[in-house]
Short mmCIF file of C-alpha atoms and ligand atoms in Angstrom, two decimals:
data_model
loop_
_atom_site.label_atom_id
_atom_site.label_comp_id
_atom_site.label_asym_id
_atom_site.label_seq_id
_atom_site.Cartn_x
_atom_site.Cartn_y
_atom_site.Cartn_z
CA UNK A 1 5.75 15.33 -27.25
CA UNK A 2 6.67 12.34 -28.99
CA UNK A 3 4.62 9.23 -27.82
CA UNK A 4 7.86 7.26 -27.32
CA UNK A 5 8.93 9.50 -24.38
CA UNK A 6 5.57 9.84 -22.86
CA UNK A 7 3.99 7.68 -20.43
CA UNK A 8 0.33 6.58 -21.04
CA UNK A 9 -2.27 8.78 -19.66
CA UNK A 10 -3.06 7.92 -16.05
CA UNK A 11 0.12 5.95 -15.39
CA UNK A 12 2.82 7.20 -13.22
CA UNK A 13 6.72 6.66 -12.90
CA UNK A 14 8.01 6.27 -9.42
CA UNK A 15 11.53 7.82 -9.76
CA UNK A 16 14.67 6.24 -7.98
CA UNK A 17 14.85 9.30 -5.75
CA UNK A 18 11.16 8.74 -4.48
CA UNK A 19 10.94 4.96 -4.43
CA UNK A 20 11.75 4.71 -0.69
CA UNK A 21 8.44 5.96 0.06
CA UNK A 22 6.59 3.02 -1.54
CA UNK A 23 9.27 0.69 -0.17
CA UNK A 24 8.58 1.92 3.32
CA UNK A 25 4.86 1.68 3.00
CA UNK A 26 4.99 -1.76 1.55
CA UNK A 27 7.41 -3.09 4.03
CA UNK A 28 5.43 -1.70 6.97
CA UNK A 29 2.16 -3.15 5.69
CA UNK A 30 3.73 -6.59 4.98
CA UNK A 31 5.60 -6.64 8.31
CA UNK A 32 2.25 -5.84 10.47
CA UNK A 33 0.20 -8.13 8.33
CA UNK A 34 2.90 -10.91 9.11
CA UNK A 35 2.28 -10.18 12.73
CA UNK A 36 -1.51 -10.92 12.19
CA UNK A 37 -0.59 -14.25 10.47
CA UNK A 38 -0.74 -13.13 6.79
CA UNK A 39 1.54 -14.54 4.22
CA UNK A 40 2.20 -13.02 0.88
CA UNK A 41 0.81 -14.35 -2.52
CA UNK A 42 1.75 -13.37 -6.00
CA UNK A 43 -0.80 -13.80 -8.68
CA UNK A 44 -0.74 -12.77 -12.26
CA UNK A 45 -1.61 -9.30 -13.49
CA UNK A 46 -4.04 -10.73 -15.95
CA UNK A 47 -6.68 -13.07 -15.66
CA UNK A 48 -9.53 -14.61 -17.85
CA UNK A 49 -12.17 -11.75 -18.16
CA UNK A 50 -14.87 -14.00 -16.97
CA UNK A 51 -13.22 -14.09 -13.46
CA UNK A 52 -13.78 -10.44 -12.72
CA UNK A 53 -17.14 -10.45 -14.57
CA UNK A 54 -18.40 -13.05 -12.11
CA UNK A 55 -16.22 -12.21 -9.20
CA UNK A 56 -16.54 -8.35 -9.21
CA UNK A 57 -19.90 -8.34 -10.61
CA UNK A 58 -21.19 -7.48 -14.01
CA UNK A 59 -23.32 -4.31 -12.86
CA UNK A 60 -20.43 -2.75 -11.28
CA UNK A 61 -18.70 0.48 -12.50
CA UNK A 62 -15.51 -1.51 -12.61
CA UNK A 63 -16.80 -4.21 -14.73
CA UNK A 64 -18.98 -1.92 -17.03
CA UNK A 65 -16.74 0.96 -17.42
CA UNK A 66 -13.31 0.51 -16.18
CA UNK A 67 -11.67 -2.82 -17.28
CA UNK A 68 -8.86 -3.25 -19.53
CA UNK A 69 -10.14 -5.97 -21.65
CA UNK A 70 -8.56 -7.32 -24.94
CA UNK A 71 -8.50 -10.64 -26.82
CA UNK A 72 -4.92 -12.26 -26.80
CA UNK A 73 -3.49 -13.70 -30.09
CA UNK A 74 -4.95 -17.10 -28.96
CA UNK A 75 -8.36 -15.64 -28.97
CA UNK A 76 -8.98 -15.44 -25.25
CA UNK A 77 -10.58 -12.76 -23.55
CA UNK A 78 -8.17 -11.36 -21.07
CA UNK A 79 -8.36 -8.53 -18.45
CA UNK A 80 -5.69 -6.54 -16.68
CA UNK A 81 -6.65 -7.10 -12.97
CA UNK A 82 -8.71 -4.00 -11.54
CA UNK A 83 -8.55 -5.46 -8.12
CA UNK A 84 -6.82 -8.04 -6.19
CA UNK A 85 -9.57 -10.26 -4.45
CA UNK A 86 -10.82 -12.29 -7.45
CA UNK A 87 -7.43 -13.45 -8.39
CA UNK A 88 -6.46 -14.37 -4.85
CA UNK A 89 -9.79 -16.42 -4.64
CA UNK A 90 -9.14 -18.11 -8.04
CA UNK A 91 -5.69 -19.06 -6.83
CA UNK A 92 -7.00 -20.29 -3.59
CA UNK A 93 -9.37 -22.67 -5.27
CA UNK A 94 -6.91 -23.65 -8.04
CA UNK A 95 -4.26 -24.68 -5.73
CA UNK A 96 -6.28 -26.31 -3.04
CA UNK A 97 -5.53 -23.66 -0.41
CA UNK A 98 -9.11 -24.30 0.53
CA UNK A 99 -8.17 -27.81 1.70
CA UNK A 100 -5.58 -26.45 4.27
CA UNK A 101 -6.41 -25.04 7.85
CA UNK A 102 -8.89 -22.29 7.71
CA UNK A 103 -8.78 -19.49 7.86
CA UNK A 104 -6.26 -18.88 5.13
CA UNK A 105 -4.70 -15.50 5.58
CA UNK A 106 -3.31 -14.13 2.44
CA UNK A 107 -1.83 -10.65 1.58
CA UNK A 108 -0.34 -8.98 -1.56
CA UNK A 109 0.96 -5.97 -3.29
CA UNK A 110 -0.54 -5.51 -6.69
CA UNK A 111 -0.68 -3.27 -9.62
CA UNK A 112 -4.27 -2.58 -10.56
CA UNK A 113 -5.74 -1.28 -13.83
CA UNK A 114 -8.85 0.71 -14.22
CA UNK A 115 -10.04 2.95 -17.15
CA UNK A 116 -10.89 5.81 -14.88
CA UNK A 117 -10.59 9.61 -15.34
CA UNK A 118 -7.17 10.43 -14.05
CA UNK A 119 -6.95 12.94 -11.21
CA UNK A 120 -5.15 13.47 -7.89
CA UNK A 121 -5.37 10.12 -6.16
CA UNK A 122 -7.04 8.25 -9.12
CA UNK A 123 -4.79 6.60 -11.74
CA UNK A 124 -5.26 3.94 -14.40
CA UNK A 125 -2.43 1.93 -13.01
CA UNK A 126 -2.23 2.24 -9.37
CA UNK A 127 -1.07 -0.03 -6.49
CA UNK A 128 -2.84 -1.87 -3.61
CA UNK A 129 -1.71 -3.50 -0.55
CA UNK A 130 -4.46 -5.95 0.22
CA UNK A 131 -5.39 -8.83 2.60
CA UNK A 132 -7.70 -11.65 2.33
CA UNK A 133 -8.87 -13.80 5.19
CA UNK A 134 -10.65 -16.92 3.65
CA UNK A 135 -12.77 -19.27 5.88
CA UNK A 136 -14.22 -17.58 8.93
CA UNK A 137 -17.73 -16.49 9.56
CA UNK A 138 -16.75 -14.99 13.04
CA UNK A 139 -17.39 -11.26 13.84
CA UNK A 140 -14.16 -11.45 15.53
CA UNK A 141 -12.44 -11.79 12.26
CA UNK A 142 -14.17 -8.47 10.90
CA UNK A 143 -12.85 -6.63 14.08
CA UNK A 144 -9.47 -8.13 13.65
CA UNK A 145 -9.28 -7.27 10.07
CA UNK A 146 -10.09 -3.67 10.93
CA UNK A 147 -7.45 -3.82 13.73
CA UNK A 148 -4.94 -4.69 11.24
CA UNK A 149 -6.02 -1.71 8.95
CA UNK A 150 -5.72 0.70 11.96
CA UNK A 151 -2.49 -0.80 13.06
CA UNK A 152 -0.83 -0.24 9.53
CA UNK A 153 -2.10 3.50 9.26
CA UNK A 154 -1.12 4.13 12.96
CA UNK A 155 2.31 2.89 12.33
CA UNK A 156 2.54 5.07 9.24
CA UNK A 157 1.49 7.96 11.57
CA UNK A 158 -1.31 8.86 9.21
CA UNK A 159 -3.54 11.43 11.04
CA UNK A 160 -7.20 12.59 11.06
CA UNK A 161 -8.60 9.48 9.43
CA UNK A 162 -12.10 8.43 10.23
CA UNK A 163 -13.09 4.70 10.14
CA UNK A 164 -16.62 4.39 8.99
CA UNK A 165 -18.45 0.95 9.12
CA UNK A 166 -21.78 -0.39 7.90
CA UNK A 167 -23.44 -3.68 7.36
CA UNK A 168 -24.89 -4.33 3.85
CA UNK A 169 -26.46 -7.48 5.09
CA UNK A 170 -26.80 -10.82 3.26
CA UNK A 171 -29.02 -12.30 0.50
CA UNK A 172 -31.73 -12.87 3.00
CA UNK A 173 -32.15 -9.34 4.10
CA UNK A 174 -31.28 -7.81 0.88
CA UNK A 175 -34.34 -9.24 -0.94
CA UNK A 176 -36.58 -6.88 1.24
CA UNK A 177 -34.28 -4.02 0.73
CA UNK A 178 -33.85 -4.25 -2.91
CA UNK A 179 -37.65 -4.12 -2.99
CA UNK A 180 -37.81 -0.78 -1.14
CA UNK A 181 -34.87 0.59 -3.09
CA UNK A 182 -36.62 -0.26 -6.49
CA UNK A 183 -39.69 1.43 -5.30
CA UNK A 184 -37.66 4.61 -4.33
CA UNK A 185 -35.73 4.66 -7.57
CA UNK A 186 -38.58 3.73 -9.85
CA UNK A 187 -40.40 6.95 -9.08
CA UNK A 188 -37.16 8.86 -10.13
CA UNK A 189 -36.19 6.72 -12.90
CA UNK A 190 -36.31 9.50 -15.58
CA UNK A 191 -33.68 11.39 -13.77
CA UNK A 192 -31.22 8.38 -13.46
CA UNK A 193 -28.23 8.07 -15.92
CA UNK A 194 -28.54 5.35 -18.50
CA UNK A 195 -26.41 2.82 -16.68
CA UNK A 196 -28.36 3.22 -13.55
CA UNK A 197 -31.70 3.01 -15.22
CA UNK A 198 -30.58 -0.60 -16.52
CA UNK A 199 -29.19 -1.47 -13.07
CA UNK A 200 -32.49 -0.76 -11.52
CA UNK A 201 -33.80 -4.12 -12.32
CA UNK A 202 -30.90 -6.13 -11.87
CA UNK A 203 -29.10 -4.67 -8.85
CA UNK A 204 -30.48 -1.23 -7.59
CA UNK A 205 -27.81 -1.21 -4.89
CA UNK A 206 -25.44 -0.29 -7.52
CA UNK A 207 -27.11 2.96 -8.07
CA UNK A 208 -25.97 3.98 -4.65
CA UNK A 209 -22.36 3.91 -5.72
CA UNK A 210 -22.87 5.79 -9.04
CA UNK A 211 -20.50 8.69 -9.41
CA UNK A 212 -22.75 10.77 -11.60
CA UNK A 213 -23.75 13.87 -9.63
CA UNK A 214 -27.31 13.54 -10.43
CA UNK A 215 -27.60 9.96 -9.33
CA UNK A 216 -25.66 10.46 -6.14
CA UNK A 217 -27.95 13.56 -5.32
CA UNK A 218 -31.12 11.25 -5.74
CA UNK A 219 -29.25 8.30 -3.91
CA UNK A 220 -28.84 10.73 -0.72
CA UNK A 221 -32.51 10.09 0.35
CA UNK A 222 -32.72 6.42 -0.63
CA UNK A 223 -33.64 3.83 2.19
CA UNK A 224 -30.49 2.47 3.84
CA UNK A 225 -29.67 -1.13 4.14
CA UNK A 226 -28.91 -1.28 7.76
CA UNK A 227 -32.74 -0.65 8.39
CA UNK A 228 -33.34 -3.98 6.63
CA UNK A 229 -30.94 -6.24 8.37
CA UNK A 230 -32.17 -9.86 9.24
CA UNK A 231 -31.58 -10.93 12.86
CA UNK A 232 -28.41 -12.82 12.12
CA UNK A 233 -26.70 -9.81 10.27
CA UNK A 234 -27.89 -7.37 12.90
CA UNK A 235 -26.46 -9.59 15.63
CA UNK A 236 -23.18 -10.03 13.76
CA UNK A 237 -22.78 -6.26 13.25
CA UNK A 238 -23.37 -5.73 16.87
CA UNK A 239 -20.69 -8.25 17.85
CA UNK A 240 -18.21 -6.78 15.39
CA UNK A 241 -18.89 -3.24 17.11
CA UNK A 242 -18.47 -4.93 20.68
CA UNK A 243 -15.06 -6.26 19.63
CA UNK A 244 -13.96 -2.99 18.08
CA UNK A 245 -14.77 -1.33 21.34
CA UNK A 246 -12.78 -3.89 23.36
CA UNK A 247 -9.95 -3.15 20.93
CA UNK A 248 -10.19 0.54 21.56
CA UNK A 249 -10.74 1.31 17.85
CA UNK A 250 -12.80 4.49 17.25
CA UNK A 251 -15.38 4.33 14.31
CA UNK A 252 -18.66 5.75 13.12
CA UNK A 253 -21.43 3.78 11.53
CA UNK A 254 -22.09 5.19 8.11
CA UNK A 255 -25.36 3.74 6.70
CA UNK A 256 -24.48 5.07 3.24
CA UNK A 257 -21.30 3.09 2.77
CA UNK A 258 -22.15 0.36 0.19
CA UNK A 259 -18.74 -0.33 -1.69
CA UNK A 260 -18.32 -0.56 -5.23
CA UNK A 261 -17.94 -4.31 -5.81
CA UNK A 262 -20.73 -6.79 -5.83
CA UNK A 263 -19.28 -9.24 -3.75
CA UNK A 264 -19.63 -7.57 -0.25
CA UNK A 265 -21.88 -8.93 2.33
CA UNK A 266 -22.45 -8.00 6.10
CA UNK A 267 -19.54 -5.62 7.24
CA UNK A 268 -18.12 -3.14 5.04
CA UNK A 269 -15.57 -0.28 6.12
CA UNK A 270 -13.53 2.47 4.70
CA UNK A 271 -10.82 4.61 6.34
CA UNK A 272 -11.46 8.02 4.96
CA UNK A 273 -9.49 11.40 5.01
CA UNK A 274 -10.71 14.71 4.55
CA UNK A 275 -7.24 16.30 3.71
CA UNK A 276 -6.68 15.08 0.10
CA UNK A 277 -10.03 16.12 -1.39
CA UNK A 278 -12.74 13.82 -3.09
CA UNK A 279 -10.36 10.92 -3.41
CA UNK A 280 -10.27 10.37 0.32
CA UNK A 281 -10.61 6.58 0.87
CA UNK A 282 -7.28 5.21 1.57
CA UNK A 283 -8.32 1.84 2.78
CA UNK A 284 -11.62 0.00 1.97
CA UNK A 285 -12.89 -3.58 2.44
CA UNK A 286 -15.44 -5.79 4.10
CA UNK A 287 -16.69 -9.28 4.28
CA UNK A 288 -17.63 -11.38 1.26
CA UNK A 289 -19.52 -14.49 2.29
CA UNK A 290 -20.69 -15.24 -1.17
CA UNK A 291 -17.75 -14.85 -3.34
CA UNK A 292 -15.82 -18.23 -3.03
CA UNK A 293 -19.02 -20.16 -3.88
CA UNK A 294 -19.93 -17.83 -6.85
CA UNK A 295 -16.34 -18.76 -8.18
CA UNK A 296 -17.24 -22.45 -8.02
CA UNK A 297 -15.84 -23.34 -4.42
CA UNK A 298 -17.70 -24.54 -1.36
CA UNK A 299 -19.41 -21.79 0.64
CA UNK A 300 -16.48 -20.06 2.40
CA UNK A 301 -17.21 -17.00 4.62
CA UNK A 302 -14.26 -14.63 3.96
CA UNK A 303 -13.21 -11.08 4.32
CA UNK A 304 -10.55 -8.52 3.19
CA UNK A 305 -9.63 -5.08 2.45
CA UNK A 306 -7.27 -3.07 0.14
CA UNK A 307 -5.09 0.11 0.42
CA UNK A 308 -4.30 2.46 -2.14
CA UNK A 309 -0.60 2.97 -1.91
CA UNK A 310 -0.52 6.20 -4.08
CA UNK A 311 -3.36 7.64 -2.28
CA UNK A 312 -1.56 6.86 1.07
CA UNK A 313 1.54 8.59 -0.12
CA UNK A 314 -0.46 11.69 -1.34
CA UNK A 315 -1.91 11.72 2.19
CA UNK A 316 1.14 11.23 4.16
CA UNK A 317 3.03 14.06 1.94
CA UNK A 318 0.13 16.45 2.61
CA UNK A 319 0.31 15.67 6.32
CA UNK A 320 4.22 15.78 6.46
CA UNK A 321 4.02 12.19 7.95
CA UNK A 322 7.47 10.98 8.76
CA UNK A 323 9.11 8.86 5.91
CA UNK A 324 12.34 7.17 7.00
CA UNK A 325 15.49 8.89 5.47
CA UNK A 326 16.37 8.03 1.83
CA UNK A 327 19.39 5.62 1.80
CA UNK A 328 22.68 7.43 1.25
CA UNK A 329 26.13 6.08 0.66
CA UNK A 330 28.17 5.48 3.78
CA UNK A 331 31.40 5.98 1.80
CA UNK A 332 32.55 7.67 -1.39
CA UNK A 333 36.16 6.61 -2.49
CA UNK A 334 37.68 9.36 -4.51
CA UNK A 335 40.52 7.73 -6.60
CA UNK A 336 43.24 9.55 -8.66
CA UNK A 337 45.30 7.18 -10.91
CA UNK A 338 45.39 3.59 -11.84
CA UNK A 339 46.91 2.37 -8.83
CA UNK A 340 44.56 4.23 -6.51
CA UNK A 341 41.65 2.96 -8.38
CA UNK A 342 42.58 -0.58 -7.70
CA UNK A 343 42.86 0.31 -4.06
CA UNK A 344 39.48 2.09 -4.25
CA UNK A 345 37.92 -1.09 -5.98
CA UNK A 346 39.36 -3.27 -3.02
CA UNK A 347 37.95 -0.87 -0.36
CA UNK A 348 34.40 -0.55 -1.78
CA UNK A 349 34.33 -4.34 -2.17
CA UNK A 350 35.16 -5.01 1.32
CA UNK A 351 32.91 -2.35 2.58
CA UNK A 352 29.82 -3.63 0.55
CA UNK A 353 30.60 -7.24 2.04
CA UNK A 354 30.30 -5.76 5.53
CA UNK A 355 26.84 -4.14 4.61
CA UNK A 356 27.95 -0.72 3.75
CA UNK A 357 26.94 1.36 0.83
CA UNK A 358 30.19 2.20 -0.93
CA UNK A 359 30.86 3.91 -4.12
CA UNK A 360 33.42 5.17 -6.36
CA UNK A 361 33.59 7.11 -9.54
CA UNK A 362 32.98 4.73 -12.58
CA UNK A 363 33.87 7.70 -14.90
CA UNK A 364 37.21 8.20 -13.21
CA UNK A 365 36.96 12.18 -13.57
CA UNK A 366 39.08 14.77 -11.69
CA UNK A 367 39.40 15.02 -8.04
CA UNK A 368 37.15 18.13 -8.02
CA UNK A 369 34.52 16.43 -10.06
CA UNK A 370 34.46 13.28 -7.85
CA UNK A 371 34.29 15.35 -4.74
CA UNK A 372 31.22 17.12 -6.13
CA UNK A 373 29.55 13.80 -7.14
CA UNK A 374 30.04 12.61 -3.73
CA UNK A 375 28.44 15.60 -2.19
CA UNK A 376 25.42 15.34 -4.67
CA UNK A 377 25.13 11.69 -3.64
CA UNK A 378 24.98 12.92 -0.16
CA UNK A 379 27.66 10.55 0.98
CA UNK A 380 28.34 10.40 4.71
CA UNK A 381 32.04 9.87 4.58
CA UNK A 382 34.69 10.46 1.74
CA UNK A 383 38.26 9.31 1.41
CA UNK A 384 40.74 10.60 -1.28
CA UNK A 385 43.40 8.12 -2.52
CA UNK A 386 46.24 9.09 -4.76
CA UNK A 387 49.71 7.96 -5.43
CA UNK A 388 50.85 9.19 -2.13
CA UNK A 389 48.12 7.47 -0.14
CA UNK A 390 48.82 4.29 -1.79
CA UNK A 391 52.54 4.51 -0.92
CA UNK A 392 52.22 5.35 2.65
CA UNK A 393 49.06 3.16 3.19
CA UNK A 394 47.26 6.01 5.04
CA UNK A 395 44.55 8.29 4.02
CA UNK A 396 42.08 10.79 5.59
CA UNK A 397 38.44 9.83 6.11
CA UNK A 398 36.33 12.92 6.03
CA UNK A 399 32.97 13.18 7.59
CA UNK A 400 31.10 15.15 5.07
CA UNK A 401 28.57 16.64 7.37
CA UNK A 402 31.06 17.96 9.96
CA UNK A 403 34.16 18.26 7.96
CA UNK A 404 36.12 16.45 10.42
CA UNK A 405 39.08 14.37 9.16
CA UNK A 406 40.61 11.25 10.72
CA UNK A 407 43.57 9.36 9.60
CA UNK A 408 42.59 5.84 8.50
CA UNK A 409 45.04 2.83 7.43
CA UNK A 410 43.97 1.51 4.06
CA UNK A 411 45.18 -2.13 5.11
CA UNK A 412 42.58 -2.33 7.74
CA UNK A 413 40.16 0.07 6.18
CA UNK A 414 36.87 -1.61 7.20
CA UNK A 415 37.57 -2.03 10.92
CA UNK A 416 38.92 1.53 11.03
CA UNK A 417 35.83 2.89 9.29
CA UNK A 418 33.63 0.94 11.79
CA UNK A 419 35.54 2.66 14.61
CA UNK A 420 35.57 6.03 13.51
CA UNK A 421 31.87 6.10 12.22
CA UNK A 422 30.31 4.45 15.20
CA UNK A 423 32.28 6.55 17.78
CA UNK A 424 30.97 9.79 15.94
CA UNK A 425 27.45 8.38 15.81
CA UNK A 426 27.77 7.54 19.42
CA UNK A 427 28.77 11.15 20.22
CA UNK A 428 25.74 12.42 18.35
CA UNK A 429 23.15 10.03 19.97
CA UNK A 430 20.42 11.85 21.79
CA UNK A 431 17.77 10.05 23.68
CA UNK A 432 14.64 12.09 24.31
CA UNK A 433 16.26 15.03 23.33
CA UNK A 434 19.21 14.73 25.81
CA UNK A 435 22.73 13.76 24.88
CA UNK A 436 23.12 10.10 26.13
CA UNK A 437 25.59 9.58 28.76
CA UNK A 438 27.68 6.77 27.80
CA UNK A 439 30.06 6.95 30.68
CA UNK A 440 27.12 6.08 32.88
CA UNK A 441 25.97 3.28 30.64
CA UNK A 442 29.50 1.55 31.06
CA UNK A 443 29.71 2.34 34.74
CA UNK A 444 32.67 4.85 34.01
CA UNK A 445 33.06 7.74 36.46
CA UNK A 446 33.95 10.71 34.46
CA UNK A 447 35.96 12.30 37.19
P1 ATP B 1 -13.12 4.95 -5.26
O1 ATP B 1 -14.59 5.09 -4.56
O2 ATP B 1 -12.28 6.06 -4.79
O3 ATP B 1 -13.41 4.89 -6.70
P2 ATP B 1 -13.17 2.18 -5.04
O4 ATP B 1 -14.43 1.76 -4.16
O5 ATP B 1 -13.39 2.03 -6.45
O6 ATP B 1 -12.73 3.74 -4.71
P3 ATP B 1 -11.78 -0.07 -4.15
O7 ATP B 1 -11.99 -0.99 -5.30
O8 ATP B 1 -12.26 -0.37 -2.78
O9 ATP B 1 -11.90 1.38 -4.48
O10 ATP B 1 -10.13 -0.31 -3.99
C1 ATP B 1 -9.50 0.05 -2.68
C2 ATP B 1 -8.62 1.29 -2.71
O11 ATP B 1 -7.84 1.30 -3.87
C3 ATP B 1 -9.33 2.43 -2.59
O12 ATP B 1 -9.78 2.77 -1.35
C4 ATP B 1 -8.29 3.39 -3.11
O13 ATP B 1 -7.37 3.93 -1.99
C5 ATP B 1 -7.56 2.59 -4.14
N1 ATP B 1 -7.88 3.00 -5.31
C6 ATP B 1 -9.14 2.50 -6.09
N2 ATP B 1 -9.22 3.08 -7.37
C7 ATP B 1 -7.99 3.77 -7.48
C8 ATP B 1 -7.59 4.45 -8.69
N3 ATP B 1 -8.11 4.50 -9.75
N4 ATP B 1 -6.35 5.02 -8.50
C9 ATP B 1 -5.71 5.12 -7.24
N5 ATP B 1 -6.16 4.44 -6.18
C10 ATP B 1 -7.45 3.73 -6.32
MG1 MG B 2 -13.70 3.18 -8.08
#
């Protein structure tokens, strides 16, 4: 196929007929985050390469293998953002948000770019809903962050997710742990992939996250960081669990979770599904107490998570989770002739002003073709206007589901439409599977 009509490998169009799913997930996530005090930020899609090298960590897979990096025409090294946190922290420092009341609670919907092997649930451009809570060391913040993730996934009615948590300690306890890890991997060095052999000296923890089958097999029996936690980290982790229990949030401790980005400290967590194969993590995050000072700010304990929107959609589709109905037109006006078309223009204008979705045929086709079009669009009601209707000022409003027709005056179309559509909706209303008794609501005795 010609390149001009082919999307780049690993990228995906969301077609107009499907976009309501993305919109639903995004609106739900933003809405719930707002209830936890988060405000949205919008940062650029690209940053100085150095930000990610420093922020994500230059021994990570993301930086070593997956970044879209190029020189712009001014000779700057630019990278398309592979994740959202580094950019948010950059903006937090640059714009002085660090001087406002802490914690700063910030959320975002970002497109992210990673040069990975495309497969189900793994794209080269994907989208994340993420949150960052900057400026709190309290274990209550860790628990509340997890509660926020739980609340979003529950509201979206995602099922069979397991929440796995771990603590990967702080630089103090990690020194001991790195020693033990190095010792373990040194005796198996020959079998490790080239990248991991190089990681052995600088950052042996990264080997635990390597996707190569041989490395991950070796990593299975490696020492786990949770056995090396210092007193402070141990206590922090216990407190987080105490709060999670108080919040009735189920979790398991999985000592194998380390996360793929360098900046994490203490609590890390993932929401994992078994229903969509290997790419089962739909939400992941944790604490990053060292990132803000790594990027030049004051020491600012912080934490956050990101959800993969495409993965969530995939999972929700697999589970037949409920998406709201796609928006369909409330009214389609079929118009025949010039006068009728002018009347139709007036009607759709008035209807839209009242918040309805109202359409007419821009191509002014035959009545039959317009009817077919209205049908295709799943319009709830239609109305046919010809010379006769313009003259008498009366037309028939047809409910396209039931076929029921009701006369309606064109002069007062919108209020007529309200009356007819509302009374039909009320008649259809069921509450808990039972027809709702309106008479009783208004205290009307039916007899
Ligand atoms: P994985 O282990 O699957 O590669 P990760 O640890 O690299 O994930 P994070 O950097 O934590 O992922 O990103 C947070 C979330 O973003 C992931 O849990 C996932 O839902 C989503 N995500 C990450 N990479 C991709 C990708 N290439 N395509 C689609 N979604 C992704
Ligand atoms: Mg990855």
